XYZ file of C-alpha atoms in Angstrom:
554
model
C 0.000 0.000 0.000
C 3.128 2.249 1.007
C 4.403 1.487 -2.868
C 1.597 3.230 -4.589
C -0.172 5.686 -1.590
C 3.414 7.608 -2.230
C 3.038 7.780 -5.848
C 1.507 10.744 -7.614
C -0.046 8.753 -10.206
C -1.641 5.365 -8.579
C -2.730 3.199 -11.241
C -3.490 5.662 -13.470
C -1.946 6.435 -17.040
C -2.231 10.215 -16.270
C 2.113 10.524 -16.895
C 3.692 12.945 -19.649
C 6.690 11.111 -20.317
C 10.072 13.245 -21.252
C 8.003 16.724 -20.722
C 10.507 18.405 -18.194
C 11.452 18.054 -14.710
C 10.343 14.927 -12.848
C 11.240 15.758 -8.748
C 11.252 18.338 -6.543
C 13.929 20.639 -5.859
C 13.963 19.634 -2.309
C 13.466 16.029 -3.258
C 17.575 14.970 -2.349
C 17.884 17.664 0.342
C 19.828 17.053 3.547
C 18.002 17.883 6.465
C 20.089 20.433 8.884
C 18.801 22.055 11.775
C 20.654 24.866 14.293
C 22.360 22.926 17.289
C 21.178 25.240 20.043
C 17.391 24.360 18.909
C 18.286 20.854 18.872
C 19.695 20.695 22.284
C 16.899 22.852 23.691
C 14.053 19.538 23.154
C 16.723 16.830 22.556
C 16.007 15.744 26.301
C 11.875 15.943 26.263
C 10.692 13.004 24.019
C 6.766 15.306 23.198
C 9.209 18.376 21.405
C 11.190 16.179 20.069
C 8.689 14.179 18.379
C 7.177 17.262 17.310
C 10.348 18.624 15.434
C 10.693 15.065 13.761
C 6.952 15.385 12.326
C 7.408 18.360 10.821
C 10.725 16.514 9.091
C 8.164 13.407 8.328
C 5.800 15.371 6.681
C 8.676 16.807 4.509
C 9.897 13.537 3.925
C 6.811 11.946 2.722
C 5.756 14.757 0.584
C 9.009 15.816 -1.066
C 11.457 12.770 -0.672
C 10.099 9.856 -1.012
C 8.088 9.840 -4.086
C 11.388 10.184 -5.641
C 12.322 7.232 -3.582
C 10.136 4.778 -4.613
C 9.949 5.867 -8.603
C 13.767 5.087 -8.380
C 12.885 2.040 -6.651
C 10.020 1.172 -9.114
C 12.521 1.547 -12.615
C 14.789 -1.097 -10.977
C 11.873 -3.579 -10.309
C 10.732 -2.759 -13.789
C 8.010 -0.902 -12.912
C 8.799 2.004 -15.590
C 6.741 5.304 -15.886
C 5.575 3.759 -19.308
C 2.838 2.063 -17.366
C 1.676 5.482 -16.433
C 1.949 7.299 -19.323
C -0.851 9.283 -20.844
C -0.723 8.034 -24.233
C -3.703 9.744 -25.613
C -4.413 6.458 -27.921
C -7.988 5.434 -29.187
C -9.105 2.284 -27.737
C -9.261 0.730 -31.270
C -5.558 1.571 -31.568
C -2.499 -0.823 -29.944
C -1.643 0.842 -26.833
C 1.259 -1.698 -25.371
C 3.228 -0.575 -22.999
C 7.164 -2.446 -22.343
C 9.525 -1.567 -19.543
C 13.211 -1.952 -20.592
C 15.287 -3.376 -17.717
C 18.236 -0.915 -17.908
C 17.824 0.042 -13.939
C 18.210 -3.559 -12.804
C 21.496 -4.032 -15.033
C 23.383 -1.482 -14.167
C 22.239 -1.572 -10.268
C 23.537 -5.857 -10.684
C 26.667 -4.914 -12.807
C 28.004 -2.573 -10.411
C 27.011 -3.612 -6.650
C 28.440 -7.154 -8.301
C 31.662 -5.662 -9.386
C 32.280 -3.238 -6.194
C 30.787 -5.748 -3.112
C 31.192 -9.178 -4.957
C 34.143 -10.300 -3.332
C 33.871 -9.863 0.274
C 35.849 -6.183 2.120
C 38.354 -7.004 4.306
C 39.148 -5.579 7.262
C 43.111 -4.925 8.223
C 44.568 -3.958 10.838
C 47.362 -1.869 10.395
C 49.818 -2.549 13.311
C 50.210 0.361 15.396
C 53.161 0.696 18.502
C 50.831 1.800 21.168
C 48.882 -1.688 20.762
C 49.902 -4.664 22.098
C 49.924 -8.000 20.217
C 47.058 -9.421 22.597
C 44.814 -6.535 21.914
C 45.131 -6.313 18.326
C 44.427 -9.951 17.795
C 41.490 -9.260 20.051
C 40.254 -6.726 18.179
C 40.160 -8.267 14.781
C 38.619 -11.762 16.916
C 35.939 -9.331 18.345
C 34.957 -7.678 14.350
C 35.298 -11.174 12.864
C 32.723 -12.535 15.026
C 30.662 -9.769 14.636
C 30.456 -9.903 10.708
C 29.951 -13.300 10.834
C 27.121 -13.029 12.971
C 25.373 -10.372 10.731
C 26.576 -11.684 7.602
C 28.595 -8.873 6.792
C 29.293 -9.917 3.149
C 25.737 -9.892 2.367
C 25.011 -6.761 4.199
C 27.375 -4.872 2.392
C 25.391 -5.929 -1.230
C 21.952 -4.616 0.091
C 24.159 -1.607 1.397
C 25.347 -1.170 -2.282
C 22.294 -1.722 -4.355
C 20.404 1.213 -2.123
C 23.331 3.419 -2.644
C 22.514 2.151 -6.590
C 19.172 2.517 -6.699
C 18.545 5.741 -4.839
C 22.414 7.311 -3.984
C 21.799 7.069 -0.154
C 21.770 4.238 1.846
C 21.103 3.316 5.985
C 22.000 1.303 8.570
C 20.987 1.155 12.169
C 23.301 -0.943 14.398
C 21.621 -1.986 17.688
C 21.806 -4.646 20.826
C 20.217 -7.818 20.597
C 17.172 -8.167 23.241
C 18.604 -9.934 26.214
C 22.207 -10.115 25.092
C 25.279 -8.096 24.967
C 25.579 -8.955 20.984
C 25.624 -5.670 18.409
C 23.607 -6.127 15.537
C 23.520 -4.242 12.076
C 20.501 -4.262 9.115
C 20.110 -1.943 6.203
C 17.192 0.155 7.065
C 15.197 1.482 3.413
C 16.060 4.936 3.083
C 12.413 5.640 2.482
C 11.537 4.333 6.031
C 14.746 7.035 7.346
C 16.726 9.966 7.334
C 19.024 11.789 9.749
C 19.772 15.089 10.695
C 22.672 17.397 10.915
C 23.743 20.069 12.562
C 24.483 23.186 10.717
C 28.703 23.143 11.012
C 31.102 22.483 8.998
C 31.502 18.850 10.243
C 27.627 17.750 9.867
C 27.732 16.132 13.199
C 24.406 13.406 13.274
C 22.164 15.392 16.126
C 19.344 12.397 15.724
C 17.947 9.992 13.347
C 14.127 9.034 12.867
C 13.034 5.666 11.409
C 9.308 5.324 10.685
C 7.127 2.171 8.948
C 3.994 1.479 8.153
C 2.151 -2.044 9.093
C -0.909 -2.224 7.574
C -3.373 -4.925 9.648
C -6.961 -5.748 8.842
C -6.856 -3.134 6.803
C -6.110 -0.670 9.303
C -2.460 1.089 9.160
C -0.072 1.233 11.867
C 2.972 4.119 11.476
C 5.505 2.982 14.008
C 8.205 6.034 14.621
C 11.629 5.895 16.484
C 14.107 8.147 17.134
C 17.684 7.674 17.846
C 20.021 10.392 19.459
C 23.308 10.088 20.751
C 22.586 8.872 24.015
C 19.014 7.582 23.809
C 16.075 5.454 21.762
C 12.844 6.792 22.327
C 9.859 4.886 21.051
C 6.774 6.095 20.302
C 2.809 4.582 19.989
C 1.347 3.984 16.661
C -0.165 6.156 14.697
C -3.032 5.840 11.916
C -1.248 8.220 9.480
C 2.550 9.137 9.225
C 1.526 12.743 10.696
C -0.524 11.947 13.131
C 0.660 13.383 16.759
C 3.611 11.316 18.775
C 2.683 9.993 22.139
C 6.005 8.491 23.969
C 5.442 4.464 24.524
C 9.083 4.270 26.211
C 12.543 5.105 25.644
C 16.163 3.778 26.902
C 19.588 4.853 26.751
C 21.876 3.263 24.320
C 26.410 3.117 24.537
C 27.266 3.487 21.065
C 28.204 7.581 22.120
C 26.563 8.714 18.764
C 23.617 8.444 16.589
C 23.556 4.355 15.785
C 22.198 5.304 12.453
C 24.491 5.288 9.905
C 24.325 7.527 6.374
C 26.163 6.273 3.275
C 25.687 8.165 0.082
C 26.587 6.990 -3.601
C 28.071 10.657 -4.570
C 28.315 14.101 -3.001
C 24.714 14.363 -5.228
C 23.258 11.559 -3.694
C 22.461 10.416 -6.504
C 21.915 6.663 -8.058
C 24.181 5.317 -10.422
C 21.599 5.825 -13.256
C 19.194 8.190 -12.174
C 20.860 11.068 -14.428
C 19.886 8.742 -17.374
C 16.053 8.401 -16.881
C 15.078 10.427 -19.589
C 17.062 7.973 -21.914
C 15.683 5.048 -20.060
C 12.177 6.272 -20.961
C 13.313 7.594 -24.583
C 13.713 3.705 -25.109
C 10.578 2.298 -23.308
C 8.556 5.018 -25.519
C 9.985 3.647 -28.961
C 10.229 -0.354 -28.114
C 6.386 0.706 -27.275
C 5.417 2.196 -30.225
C 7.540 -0.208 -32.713
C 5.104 -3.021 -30.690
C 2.255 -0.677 -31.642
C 3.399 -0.493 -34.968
C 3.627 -3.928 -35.145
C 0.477 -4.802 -34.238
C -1.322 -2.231 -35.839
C 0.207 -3.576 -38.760
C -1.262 -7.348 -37.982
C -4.997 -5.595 -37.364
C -4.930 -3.380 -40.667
C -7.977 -2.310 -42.888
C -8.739 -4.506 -45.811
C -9.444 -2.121 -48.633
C -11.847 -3.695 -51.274
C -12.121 -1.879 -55.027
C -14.725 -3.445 -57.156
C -17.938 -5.686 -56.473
C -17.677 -9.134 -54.035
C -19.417 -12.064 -55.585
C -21.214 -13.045 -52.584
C -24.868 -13.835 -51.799
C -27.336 -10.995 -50.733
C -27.888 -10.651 -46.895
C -30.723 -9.848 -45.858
C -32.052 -7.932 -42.674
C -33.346 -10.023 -39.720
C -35.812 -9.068 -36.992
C -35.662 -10.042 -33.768
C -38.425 -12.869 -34.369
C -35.231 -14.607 -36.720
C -37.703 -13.261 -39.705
C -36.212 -11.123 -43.097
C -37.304 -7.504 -42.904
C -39.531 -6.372 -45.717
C -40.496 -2.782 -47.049
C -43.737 -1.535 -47.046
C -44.175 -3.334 -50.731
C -43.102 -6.850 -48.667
C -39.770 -6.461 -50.788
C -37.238 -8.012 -48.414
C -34.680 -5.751 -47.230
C -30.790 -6.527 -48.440
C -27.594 -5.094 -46.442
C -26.546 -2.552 -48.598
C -22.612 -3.691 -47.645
C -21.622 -6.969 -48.732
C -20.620 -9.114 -45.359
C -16.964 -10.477 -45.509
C -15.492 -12.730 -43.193
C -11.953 -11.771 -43.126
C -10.861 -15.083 -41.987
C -11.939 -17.113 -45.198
C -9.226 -18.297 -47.127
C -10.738 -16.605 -50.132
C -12.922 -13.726 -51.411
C -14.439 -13.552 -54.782
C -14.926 -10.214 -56.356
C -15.767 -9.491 -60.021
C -15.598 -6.141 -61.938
C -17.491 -3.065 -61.211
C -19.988 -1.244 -64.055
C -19.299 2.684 -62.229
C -21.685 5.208 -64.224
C -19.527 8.341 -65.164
C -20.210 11.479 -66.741
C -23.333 13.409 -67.955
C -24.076 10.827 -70.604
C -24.021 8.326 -67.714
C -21.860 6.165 -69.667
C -20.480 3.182 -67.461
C -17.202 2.061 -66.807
C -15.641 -0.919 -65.821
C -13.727 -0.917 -62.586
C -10.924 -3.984 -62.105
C -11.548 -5.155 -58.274
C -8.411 -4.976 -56.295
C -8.216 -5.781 -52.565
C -5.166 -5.071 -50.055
C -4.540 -4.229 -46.360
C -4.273 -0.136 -45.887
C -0.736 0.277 -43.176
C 1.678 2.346 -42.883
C 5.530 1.877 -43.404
C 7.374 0.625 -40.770
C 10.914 1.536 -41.041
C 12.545 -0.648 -39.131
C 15.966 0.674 -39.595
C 16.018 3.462 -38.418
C 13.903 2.301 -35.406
C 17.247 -0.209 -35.050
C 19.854 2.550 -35.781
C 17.633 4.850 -32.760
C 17.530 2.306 -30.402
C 21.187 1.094 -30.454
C 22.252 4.556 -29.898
C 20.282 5.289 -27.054
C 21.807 1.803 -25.996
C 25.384 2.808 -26.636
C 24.219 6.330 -24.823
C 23.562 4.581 -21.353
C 26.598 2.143 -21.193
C 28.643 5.266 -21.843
C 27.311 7.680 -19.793
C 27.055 5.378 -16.902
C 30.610 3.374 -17.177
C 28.676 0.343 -17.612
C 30.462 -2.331 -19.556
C 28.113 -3.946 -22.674
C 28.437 -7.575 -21.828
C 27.277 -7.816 -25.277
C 29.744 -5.864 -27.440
C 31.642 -8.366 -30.078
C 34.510 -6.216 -28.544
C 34.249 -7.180 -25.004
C 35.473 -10.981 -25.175
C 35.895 -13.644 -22.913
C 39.522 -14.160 -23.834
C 40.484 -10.419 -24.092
C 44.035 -10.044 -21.827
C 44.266 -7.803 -18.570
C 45.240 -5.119 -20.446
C 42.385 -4.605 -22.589
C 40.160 -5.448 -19.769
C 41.510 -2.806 -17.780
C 40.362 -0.186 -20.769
C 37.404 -1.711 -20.741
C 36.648 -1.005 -17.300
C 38.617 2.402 -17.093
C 36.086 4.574 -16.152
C 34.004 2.160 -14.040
C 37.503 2.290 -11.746
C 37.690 5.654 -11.572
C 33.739 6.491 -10.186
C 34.342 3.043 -8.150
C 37.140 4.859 -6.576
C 35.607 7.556 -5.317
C 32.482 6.058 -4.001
C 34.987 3.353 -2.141
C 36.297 6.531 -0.765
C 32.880 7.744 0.835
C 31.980 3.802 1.951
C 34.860 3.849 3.723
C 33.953 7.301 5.943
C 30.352 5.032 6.735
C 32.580 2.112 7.418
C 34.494 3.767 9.742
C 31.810 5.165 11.669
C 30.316 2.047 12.205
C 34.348 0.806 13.531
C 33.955 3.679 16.380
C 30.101 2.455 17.352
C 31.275 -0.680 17.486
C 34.689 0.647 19.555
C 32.838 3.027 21.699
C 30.135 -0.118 22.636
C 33.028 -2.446 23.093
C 34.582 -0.041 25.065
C 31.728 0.388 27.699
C 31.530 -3.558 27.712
C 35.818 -3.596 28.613
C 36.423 -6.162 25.875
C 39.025 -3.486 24.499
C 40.907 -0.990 26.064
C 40.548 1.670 23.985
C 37.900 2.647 21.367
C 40.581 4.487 18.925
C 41.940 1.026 18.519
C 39.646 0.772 15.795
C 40.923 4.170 14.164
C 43.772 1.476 12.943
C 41.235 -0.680 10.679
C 41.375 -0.682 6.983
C 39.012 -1.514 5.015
C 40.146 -3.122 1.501
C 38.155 -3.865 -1.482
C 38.512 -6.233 -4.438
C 37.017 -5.403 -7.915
C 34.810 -8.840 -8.707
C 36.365 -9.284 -11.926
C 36.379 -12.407 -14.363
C 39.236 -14.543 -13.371
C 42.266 -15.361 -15.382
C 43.943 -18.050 -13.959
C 46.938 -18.532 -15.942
C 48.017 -14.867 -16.235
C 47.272 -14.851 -12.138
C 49.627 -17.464 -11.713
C 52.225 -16.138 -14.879
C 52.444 -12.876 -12.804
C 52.683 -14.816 -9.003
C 55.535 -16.925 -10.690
C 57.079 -13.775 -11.856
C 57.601 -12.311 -8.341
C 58.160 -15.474 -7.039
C 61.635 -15.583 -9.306
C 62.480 -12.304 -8.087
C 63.035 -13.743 -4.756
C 62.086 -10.272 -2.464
C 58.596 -11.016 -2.284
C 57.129 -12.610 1.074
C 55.378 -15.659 1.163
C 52.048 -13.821 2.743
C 52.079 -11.469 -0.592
C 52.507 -14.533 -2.489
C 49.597 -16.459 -0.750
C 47.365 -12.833 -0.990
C 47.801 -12.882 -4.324
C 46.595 -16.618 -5.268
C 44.230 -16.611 -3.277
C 41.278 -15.330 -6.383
C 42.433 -19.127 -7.679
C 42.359 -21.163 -4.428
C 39.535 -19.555 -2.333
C 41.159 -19.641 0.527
C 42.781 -16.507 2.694
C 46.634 -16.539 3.313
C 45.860 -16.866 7.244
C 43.883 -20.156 6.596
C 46.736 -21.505 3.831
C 49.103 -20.271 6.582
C 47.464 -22.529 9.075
C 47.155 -25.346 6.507
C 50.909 -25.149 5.679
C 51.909 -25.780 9.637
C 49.510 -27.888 9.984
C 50.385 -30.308 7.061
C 54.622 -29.497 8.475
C 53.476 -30.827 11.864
C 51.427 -33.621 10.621
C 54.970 -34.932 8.569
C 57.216 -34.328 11.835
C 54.687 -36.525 13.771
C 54.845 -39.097 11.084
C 58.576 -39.072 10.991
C 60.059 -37.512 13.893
C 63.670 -38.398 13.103
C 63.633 -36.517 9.462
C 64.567 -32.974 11.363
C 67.099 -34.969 13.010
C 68.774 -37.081 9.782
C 68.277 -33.045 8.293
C 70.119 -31.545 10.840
C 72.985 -34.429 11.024
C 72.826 -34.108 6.913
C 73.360 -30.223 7.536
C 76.290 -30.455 10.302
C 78.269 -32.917 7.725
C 77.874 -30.295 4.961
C 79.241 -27.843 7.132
C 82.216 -29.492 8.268
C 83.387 -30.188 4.929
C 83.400 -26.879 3.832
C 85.076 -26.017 6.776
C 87.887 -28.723 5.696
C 87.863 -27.536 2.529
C 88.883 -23.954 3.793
C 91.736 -25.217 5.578
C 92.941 -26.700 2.626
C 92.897 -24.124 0.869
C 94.429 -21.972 3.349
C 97.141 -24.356 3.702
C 97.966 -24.060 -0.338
C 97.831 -20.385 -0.152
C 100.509 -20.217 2.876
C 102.752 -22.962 1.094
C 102.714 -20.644 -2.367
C 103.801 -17.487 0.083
C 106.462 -19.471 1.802
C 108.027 -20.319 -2.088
């Protein structure tokens, strides 16, 4: 119900497509607010909850019907469906959704979150051994617990789909475990203060539950110190009544921003007017097609077929007042015979009403398709949104399975530069999330510091297709150089094996160990094998000392 009640244009083809602006201005804005007005309610729940309504309202009415038409193209729900067409019901009115949205959205969380992040800890002086290893023991656990990986695609494909994505990290009823879900950033916002820094003063996240057909909008809101919860309302407006409220020891706002650009934009939103420039013409070519299928049979000349007559509602011919039956004047043809006889036409002309013969003719009355140019349109609006959006064309004779690194690397040139820069903002969101999680872990003395986790770097990996042999002709190339260290060697194979250089570390000991218990006396034969060596080049010296004194002594 959310889906359409936030739409403009329910269910209804009442949509100009391509005839000027589409959002409002203050459709992306980021909500700020003066700190000393903040801090004057952020400690009575009923102000409070009235300054977040008035940022609802805005929400609803200004944001989030941008939200959800972004949302719509990349389930295929295209403003073609909606579009005021102005057709004739006798005319084809079809109406086809291309799935550009959904493709790029795939292509690119795929290619930036396929491959899991990594989280590093660089090693820092002031940190022991024991609390660094604790450290990346206490994050481990806690990815694993909230799938992390996966998290991190959902994260993505918001940040796609509508350039802003959110996350709310909280504390598991009855436990002392931190959780983390992606919260739909048309359910959320947060808001700033008015500095330089944009410091989070409090976040509001607000749903609807619609029940026996009765709705339900619940509304929380988080500030640095406290959750209050409130009743729920019938309507997203309606007036906030505290239910309860508790405090919370993550020392800031536990929802968490992300945005895709500094536009907030989504990766393709720039590009809707193309997106519908296609969905109008595939459209109309169907139109055209079918049209063409349905078109007028034009008849010159008389059709040899018997005389119909008129017939009452009693099944009876109709007569004329002289009981002469009444004919059809038109001639009834069914269309779907295989054949329709005609014969020659006597057509009286001129003032001497002479008659003249008229050769019947019959053939369908269309119009000319040019298909073409239709082709030549479409692939350049085609060619138009891979370019403009860095999105490889998977289908490009150009952009084969077997091209080399190199040309792979051109390929994807300026996917790697925007990927850069929006790895650059994940990371600030990343590492906000590091100092909840230090601040919490902190209060709970499992570390000793929360700017331990100032140290933590986040590292990506392009999902690329593998290429397995030059992988291993490059790893065999630093190998032979003989400076490289057996962890970058084991980093660097591990797109072939799967498996992480600490657990092919651990596997390595593991399998040393398992031969030493096997054969215990094989370090000892080694060593013996080793001592012998050396004590025959040691001979050998003396030797050779012994020549070089007997030569000075001559």
């Amino acid at each position: 119900m959310a889906y359409y009640s936030s739409l403009p244009y329910p269910n209804q083809r009442t949509v100009h497509m391509l005839s000027g602006r589409r959002f409002s201005l203050e459709s992306n804005k980021q909500y700020k607010m003066p700190e000393e007005i903040f801090d004057a309610v952020k400690d009575d729940p009923v102000k409070l909850g009235e300054v977040a309504t008035q940022f609802i309202e805005k929400h609803q009415a200004l944001q989030v019907p941008r939200l959800l038409t972004l949302y719509r193209y990349y389930i295929g729900d295209n403003d073609i469906h909606y579009w005021n067409s102005e057709k004739p019901e006798s005319r084809a009115d079809n109406r086809i959704a291309s799935g550009f949205a959904h493709f790029i959205t795939s292509i690119k969380t795929g290619y930036r979150f396929g491959n899991p992040i990594k989280f590093q800890y660089n090693e820092d002086s002031d940190t022991s051994k024991d609390d660094e290893d604790k450290l990346n023991d206490l994050i481990a656990d806690f990815n694993s617990k909230n799938d992390e990986s996966y998290h991190e695609k959902i994260m993505g494909k918001n940040l796609s789909i509508m350039g802003r994505a959110y996350e709310l990290m909280y504390v598991r009823e009855n436990t002392n475990e931190v959780a983390l879900r992606p919260v739909n950033p048309a359910n959320a916002f947060v808001v700033y203060d008015s500095s330089m820094e944009q410091h989070s003063l409090f976040a509001v996240y607000y749903y609807n539950v619609n029940f026996n057909q009765q709705d339900y909008w619940y509304t929380v809101i988080y500030t640095d110190d406290h959750i209050y919860y409130y009743k729920p309302t019938s309507d997203y407006d309606g007036q906030l009544t505290l239910l309860r409220s508790e405090e919370h020891s993550f020392g800031s706002v536990p929802i968490t921003e992300y945005i895709n650009n500094d536009e907030r934009m989504g990766d393709w939103e720039y590009k809707l007017d193309t997106i519908d420039a296609i969905d109008k013409s595939k459209s109309e070519m169907a139109n055209s097609q079918e049209d063409f299928s349905n078109a007028m049979l034009m008849i010159t000349g008389d059709i040899d077929v018997p005389k119909t007559p008129w017939v009452g509602a009693d099944g009876q011919p109709l007569k004329d007042e002289d009981g002469h039956i009444l004919y059809k004047k038109k001639p009834q043809i069914d269309t779907h015979q295989s054949k329709i006889w005609l014969k020659p036409a006597l057509v009286k002309s001129g003032i001497n009403d002479n008659s003249q013969v008229v050769q019947p003719t019959a053939s369908y009355l269309t119009k000319e398709l040019n298909s073409d140019g239709w082709k030549l349109y479409i692939d350049a609006l085609n060619m138009e949104i891979h370019k403009d959006t860095n999105t490889p064309d998977t289908s490009d004779a150009n952009f084969a399975s077997n091209a080399s690194g190199v040309a792979m690397s051109y390929k994807l040139w300026g996917s790697d530069q925007e990927r850069s820069n929006q790895e650059s903002l994940y990371t600030r969101g990343i590492m906000r999330r590091m100092r909840l999680l230090g601040n919490y872990w902190q209060k709970l003395n499992a570390i000793k510091n929360a700017s331990m986790v100032e140290n933590i770097n986040p590292i990506y990996t392009p999902n690329l297709p593998k290429n397995d042999s030059e992988i291993m002709q490059t790893v065999t190339a630093l190998v032979n150089t003989g400076k490289v260290s057996d962890q970058t060697i084991l980093e660097q194979i591990e797109p072939i094996t799967g498996v992480s250089y600490e657990s092919e570390k651990q596997r390595n000991e593991d399998d040393t160990e398992e031969a030493l218990k096997s054969n215990p006396y094989d370090k000892v034969f080694d060593r013996k094998s080793d001592n012998a060596q050396e004590q025959n080049d040691s001979d050998s010296k003396e030797v050779d000392s012994d020549e070089t004194d007997e030569e000075s002594s001559d």
